[in-house]
């Protein structure tokens, strides 16, 4: 490419013109760094402003300037699309993320959101590569459904525009594809989903969305140990690939928003995941000689302060906690021999919190029926699910990963609304 | 692997027992073909039936039987999950697809649906590989939206369970991610989506679903010619990869349902796509000396009978038709210099019909505004979309591919409800 004639179409990111020579940074979205165009000022067409689209014909040459390898010596510049500065919401100055959230169709043109979008895309594609390599089949579980997986979620309901019943039964937006994924795991062996899920919770925080994407993996003949192996190797794989391939974008976000980002990702890639049972975790917390707001005792939820202590102070590593008290967990999780715990697992990352949750599923018909009754769940709403335990039932396990949480972890963006193109949340008007 | 000791967990697909030796076909979902287990009848545990899950310990040996390379000489067989025959809906006999549609959680255990699921998964992963190779960024466009892309679709509306307004505006399930994708193409350059889309049309046919998955690609600096290139190479790539990697599954479906399937796929892979303008297409049809039900004339819709004539009789090839009459097409399609046509394109496959539709988008603010007004569309509902034409507008183009249509094309399944795990259609009760 060097010293060859090229034609590049792109948008202007900034322009400095001393009346004799103009330096124009252009970007077409494909790289973290802009390309510097050097042109004679007299060559500049009218209306060459920040945000305008141009076609530059010229020669790629080795750059004398520091911090860039090549620059484009322009012979001709054509204006493709004007960008009237007086109305353009993106000025050259740094805008607040808050302001940018109000213009999702334009914020994607900023360095921050371009970097986040590239990382998000890379992670999504890496997840597909990982599961393809592990010979998992990709399945699409339904979005419109009549069931509420855990019986606890706040649901969005779906109606025909004219208010008539369309499916002949109340229908909702899915909160999880797990139950459907289980049906396929018990035939295809190993499956995963990657699709949107919904929560109508009225929680207006920087950690919740009404619409978010989730990866759910489910495999037959897999126990809780295998599940921990699978989910930790997936995390390791996608973060390692990202670190290898997208370091410029990570660096950019590190500079703009989260100085500690690179170090945190490197820490995750060089530290083994600690595996402890819930009971061990409580013991560690009890002997910690710390003033926790919630005093640790067996049976309680592990709180954020406890997670932070375990990951950041005690182990200084990502921590997998498994075998949780049965009373706190969903009906479908497999009851352990002690009858007190279930084969559930969570992955907690330092400086981040929970990222993966999963469990071995209860494959024994009688035990499952019993857990349903204990939790006040009507088995007649789950006949398909119970069928899986009546006909050729085998042990199986699966996990869920909130995709936006992974993107947050990889980008260091603190507000979840900044890692999805068009966030949906209570009161946020969809465009 | 040959002659080595293995342990395989799988489900029994059939069993023949002569009282001395038993032949058991087992399958774990990973291959089109079952593995034959040979065991002494006395080794069989009780309840070894069709559908039961077993663990077989034994040696993989070269098979003396025709049509298989290896078989598993069993030393021990353990029953993992019983399958009471008297209640099991899947009997050994071939079930009708109609009946199987009533048990989506179990139909996936049949050879047909296992093959369809493997092909579907392969195609999805191949699509991601294709776009990754072409350096397209994967984006997730929103599912809940307040806009109706083309102003024509029948929409599902979304409500909070308790009937309260959640987003502060009427919200619907998306019919297309195109408008959102355009915002990202004009910053990232090249993007694609792969997500669910919805139609509340009350059409109960074997070609329509209320919920289906769509791939939409959108690229800046791309014209209609580049778009035709992109979409045809995507189709070629995924079908060629499928043919290379999944021929056993294609063969299986060809045997069970669609004898002509292999030949049709081979035809697509060995024939160049013909490119003709709509006007040329009408001319060819006019001079065809055929009694069409709809007599061809400029300005009319090209009907199925016309598509069939063009692809199957006249050209004997897949056909790309471009530059359609403006009056019939959506407001966002780019008006050609003749003012009569727009830069839209469709790909029509022989023995199948339309599979891809796309267009170059109108990038000129004034022309777009004019097209909106002509079609009675209120520009104030499209301010973001118009912003893209006010600030740094460039030529761009995109196409949409209904994923289930692609899976139908690759599997030969005639009813679209048989190529998605849990079909949603009017009157079909979601589970």
mmCIF file of C-alpha atoms in Angstrom, chain A residues 5-135:
data_model
loop_
_atom_site.group_PDB
_atom_site.id
_atom_site.type_symbol
_atom_site.label_atom_id
_atom_site.label_comp_id
_atom_site.label_asym_id
_atom_site.label_seq_id
_atom_site.Cartn_x
_atom_site.Cartn_y
_atom_site.Cartn_z
ATOM 1 C CA UNK A 5 -2.223 5.779 -5.164
ATOM 2 C CA UNK A 6 -5.428 5.280 -3.203
ATOM 3 C CA UNK A 7 -8.942 6.633 -3.000
ATOM 4 C CA UNK A 8 -10.424 6.740 0.447
ATOM 5 C CA UNK A 9 -13.940 7.754 1.407
ATOM 6 C CA UNK A 10 -14.398 8.745 5.028
ATOM 7 C CA UNK A 11 -15.658 11.349 7.454
ATOM 8 C CA UNK A 12 -13.663 14.284 8.739
ATOM 9 C CA UNK A 13 -12.905 14.068 12.447
ATOM 10 C CA UNK A 14 -10.872 17.224 12.764
ATOM 11 C CA UNK A 15 -9.147 19.736 10.568
ATOM 12 C CA UNK A 16 -6.252 22.145 11.099
ATOM 13 C CA UNK A 17 -5.533 24.589 8.319
ATOM 14 C CA UNK A 18 -2.738 27.153 8.543
ATOM 15 C CA UNK A 19 -3.675 28.743 5.241
ATOM 16 C CA UNK A 20 -0.930 26.935 3.370
ATOM 17 C CA UNK A 21 -1.165 23.310 4.492
ATOM 18 C CA UNK A 22 -4.169 21.547 5.961
ATOM 19 C CA UNK A 23 -4.068 18.491 8.225
ATOM 20 C CA UNK A 24 -7.296 16.571 8.121
ATOM 21 C CA UNK A 25 -8.015 13.548 10.304
ATOM 22 C CA UNK A 26 -10.439 11.220 8.568
ATOM 23 C CA UNK A 27 -12.074 8.013 9.742
ATOM 24 C CA UNK A 28 -14.268 5.385 8.128
ATOM 25 C CA UNK A 29 -14.993 3.386 11.263
ATOM 26 C CA UNK A 30 -12.645 0.515 10.527
ATOM 27 C CA UNK A 31 -9.807 1.453 12.883
ATOM 28 C CA UNK A 32 -9.363 3.018 16.284
ATOM 29 C CA UNK A 33 -6.996 5.586 14.857
ATOM 30 C CA UNK A 34 -7.819 8.274 12.337
ATOM 31 C CA UNK A 35 -5.812 8.648 9.152
ATOM 32 C CA UNK A 36 -4.103 11.988 8.690
ATOM 33 C CA UNK A 37 -4.538 13.635 5.311
ATOM 34 C CA UNK A 38 -2.065 16.334 4.322
ATOM 35 C CA UNK A 39 -3.252 18.725 1.639
ATOM 36 C CA UNK A 40 -2.505 22.112 0.266
ATOM 37 C CA UNK A 41 -4.993 24.518 1.712
ATOM 38 C CA UNK A 42 -5.937 25.647 -1.768
ATOM 39 C CA UNK A 43 -7.032 22.084 -2.556
ATOM 40 C CA UNK A 44 -9.679 22.059 0.172
ATOM 41 C CA UNK A 45 -13.221 22.161 -1.139
ATOM 42 C CA UNK A 46 -15.696 24.508 0.519
ATOM 43 C CA UNK A 47 -17.496 23.158 3.559
ATOM 44 C CA UNK A 48 -14.723 20.807 4.627
ATOM 45 C CA UNK A 49 -15.792 20.604 8.247
ATOM 46 C CA UNK A 50 -15.860 18.191 11.148
ATOM 47 C CA UNK A 51 -18.459 15.507 10.309
ATOM 48 C CA UNK A 52 -18.464 16.047 6.560
ATOM 49 C CA UNK A 53 -17.844 13.107 4.224
ATOM 50 C CA UNK A 54 -15.014 13.372 1.719
ATOM 51 C CA UNK A 55 -13.318 11.328 -0.932
ATOM 52 C CA UNK A 56 -9.567 11.780 -0.916
ATOM 53 C CA UNK A 57 -7.359 10.751 -3.823
ATOM 54 C CA UNK A 58 -3.693 10.647 -2.990
ATOM 55 C CA UNK A 59 -0.609 8.688 -1.998
ATOM 56 C CA UNK A 60 -0.059 6.786 1.241
ATOM 57 C CA UNK A 61 3.346 7.815 2.541
ATOM 58 C CA UNK A 62 5.396 7.093 5.632
ATOM 59 C CA UNK A 63 4.507 9.753 8.158
ATOM 60 C CA UNK A 64 7.169 12.041 9.573
ATOM 61 C CA UNK A 65 4.897 12.784 12.549
ATOM 62 C CA UNK A 66 5.083 10.806 15.792
ATOM 63 C CA UNK A 67 2.343 8.372 16.753
ATOM 64 C CA UNK A 68 1.315 7.332 13.271
ATOM 65 C CA UNK A 69 2.843 5.112 10.637
ATOM 66 C CA UNK A 70 1.343 6.494 7.488
ATOM 67 C CA UNK A 71 -0.373 9.586 6.256
ATOM 68 C CA UNK A 72 -2.232 10.358 3.069
ATOM 69 C CA UNK A 73 -0.721 12.991 0.806
ATOM 70 C CA UNK A 74 -3.772 14.352 -0.955
ATOM 71 C CA UNK A 75 -3.880 15.255 -4.628
ATOM 72 C CA UNK A 76 -7.611 15.804 -4.810
ATOM 73 C CA UNK A 77 -10.344 16.100 -2.211
ATOM 74 C CA UNK A 78 -14.040 15.886 -3.065
ATOM 75 C CA UNK A 79 -16.812 16.787 -0.702
ATOM 76 C CA UNK A 80 -19.360 13.940 -0.587
ATOM 77 C CA UNK A 81 -21.659 15.109 2.174
ATOM 78 C CA UNK A 82 -21.733 18.467 3.854
ATOM 79 C CA UNK A 83 -22.145 18.865 7.621
ATOM 80 C CA UNK A 84 -23.554 22.276 8.578
ATOM 81 C CA UNK A 85 -21.691 23.129 11.769
ATOM 82 C CA UNK A 86 -24.323 25.435 13.219
ATOM 83 C CA UNK A 87 -26.854 22.579 13.593
ATOM 84 C CA UNK A 88 -24.559 19.605 14.079
ATOM 85 C CA UNK A 89 -25.029 18.277 17.612
ATOM 86 C CA UNK A 90 -21.500 16.858 17.753
ATOM 87 C CA UNK A 91 -19.087 19.683 18.307
ATOM 88 C CA UNK A 92 -15.353 19.211 18.450
ATOM 89 C CA UNK A 93 -15.334 19.494 22.236
ATOM 90 C CA UNK A 94 -15.719 16.387 24.381
ATOM 91 C CA UNK A 95 -19.408 15.772 25.079
ATOM 92 C CA UNK A 96 -20.690 14.168 28.266
ATOM 93 C CA UNK A 97 -21.899 10.565 28.003
ATOM 94 C CA UNK A 98 -25.191 11.829 29.392
ATOM 95 C CA UNK A 99 -25.653 14.226 26.522
ATOM 96 C CA UNK A 100 -24.575 11.621 23.981
ATOM 97 C CA UNK A 101 -27.187 9.207 25.325
ATOM 98 C CA UNK A 102 -29.800 11.645 24.034
ATOM 99 C CA UNK A 103 -28.581 11.241 20.422
ATOM 100 C CA UNK A 104 -27.922 7.501 19.935
ATOM 101 C CA UNK A 105 -27.994 7.862 16.139
ATOM 102 C CA UNK A 106 -25.071 10.310 16.261
ATOM 103 C CA UNK A 107 -23.110 9.275 19.354
ATOM 104 C CA UNK A 108 -21.871 6.275 17.369
ATOM 105 C CA UNK A 109 -19.734 8.778 15.421
ATOM 106 C CA UNK A 110 -17.599 9.575 18.473
ATOM 107 C CA UNK A 111 -14.335 7.792 19.267
ATOM 108 C CA UNK A 112 -15.788 6.330 22.445
ATOM 109 C CA UNK A 113 -18.821 4.736 20.842
ATOM 110 C CA UNK A 114 -16.951 3.571 17.770
ATOM 111 C CA UNK A 115 -14.503 1.760 20.033
ATOM 112 C CA UNK A 116 -17.305 0.262 22.133
ATOM 113 C CA UNK A 117 -19.119 -0.883 18.963
ATOM 114 C CA UNK A 118 -16.014 -2.520 17.542
ATOM 115 C CA UNK A 119 -15.338 -4.322 20.817
ATOM 116 C CA UNK A 120 -18.978 -5.389 21.096
ATOM 117 C CA UNK A 121 -18.873 -6.781 17.567
ATOM 118 C CA UNK A 122 -15.599 -8.558 18.173
ATOM 119 C CA UNK A 123 -16.889 -10.169 21.373
ATOM 120 C CA UNK A 124 -20.105 -11.344 19.693
ATOM 121 C CA UNK A 125 -18.197 -12.926 16.837
ATOM 122 C CA UNK A 126 -15.650 -14.446 19.235
ATOM 123 C CA UNK A 127 -18.471 -16.068 21.209
ATOM 124 C CA UNK A 128 -19.763 -17.726 18.057
ATOM 125 C CA UNK A 129 -16.231 -18.870 17.206
ATOM 126 C CA UNK A 130 -15.749 -20.300 20.684
ATOM 127 C CA UNK A 131 -18.917 -22.351 20.589
ATOM 128 C CA UNK A 132 -18.309 -23.456 17.024
ATOM 129 C CA UNK A 133 -14.867 -24.705 18.072
ATOM 130 C CA UNK A 134 -16.415 -26.530 21.034
ATOM 131 C CA UNK A 135 -18.977 -28.078 18.665
#
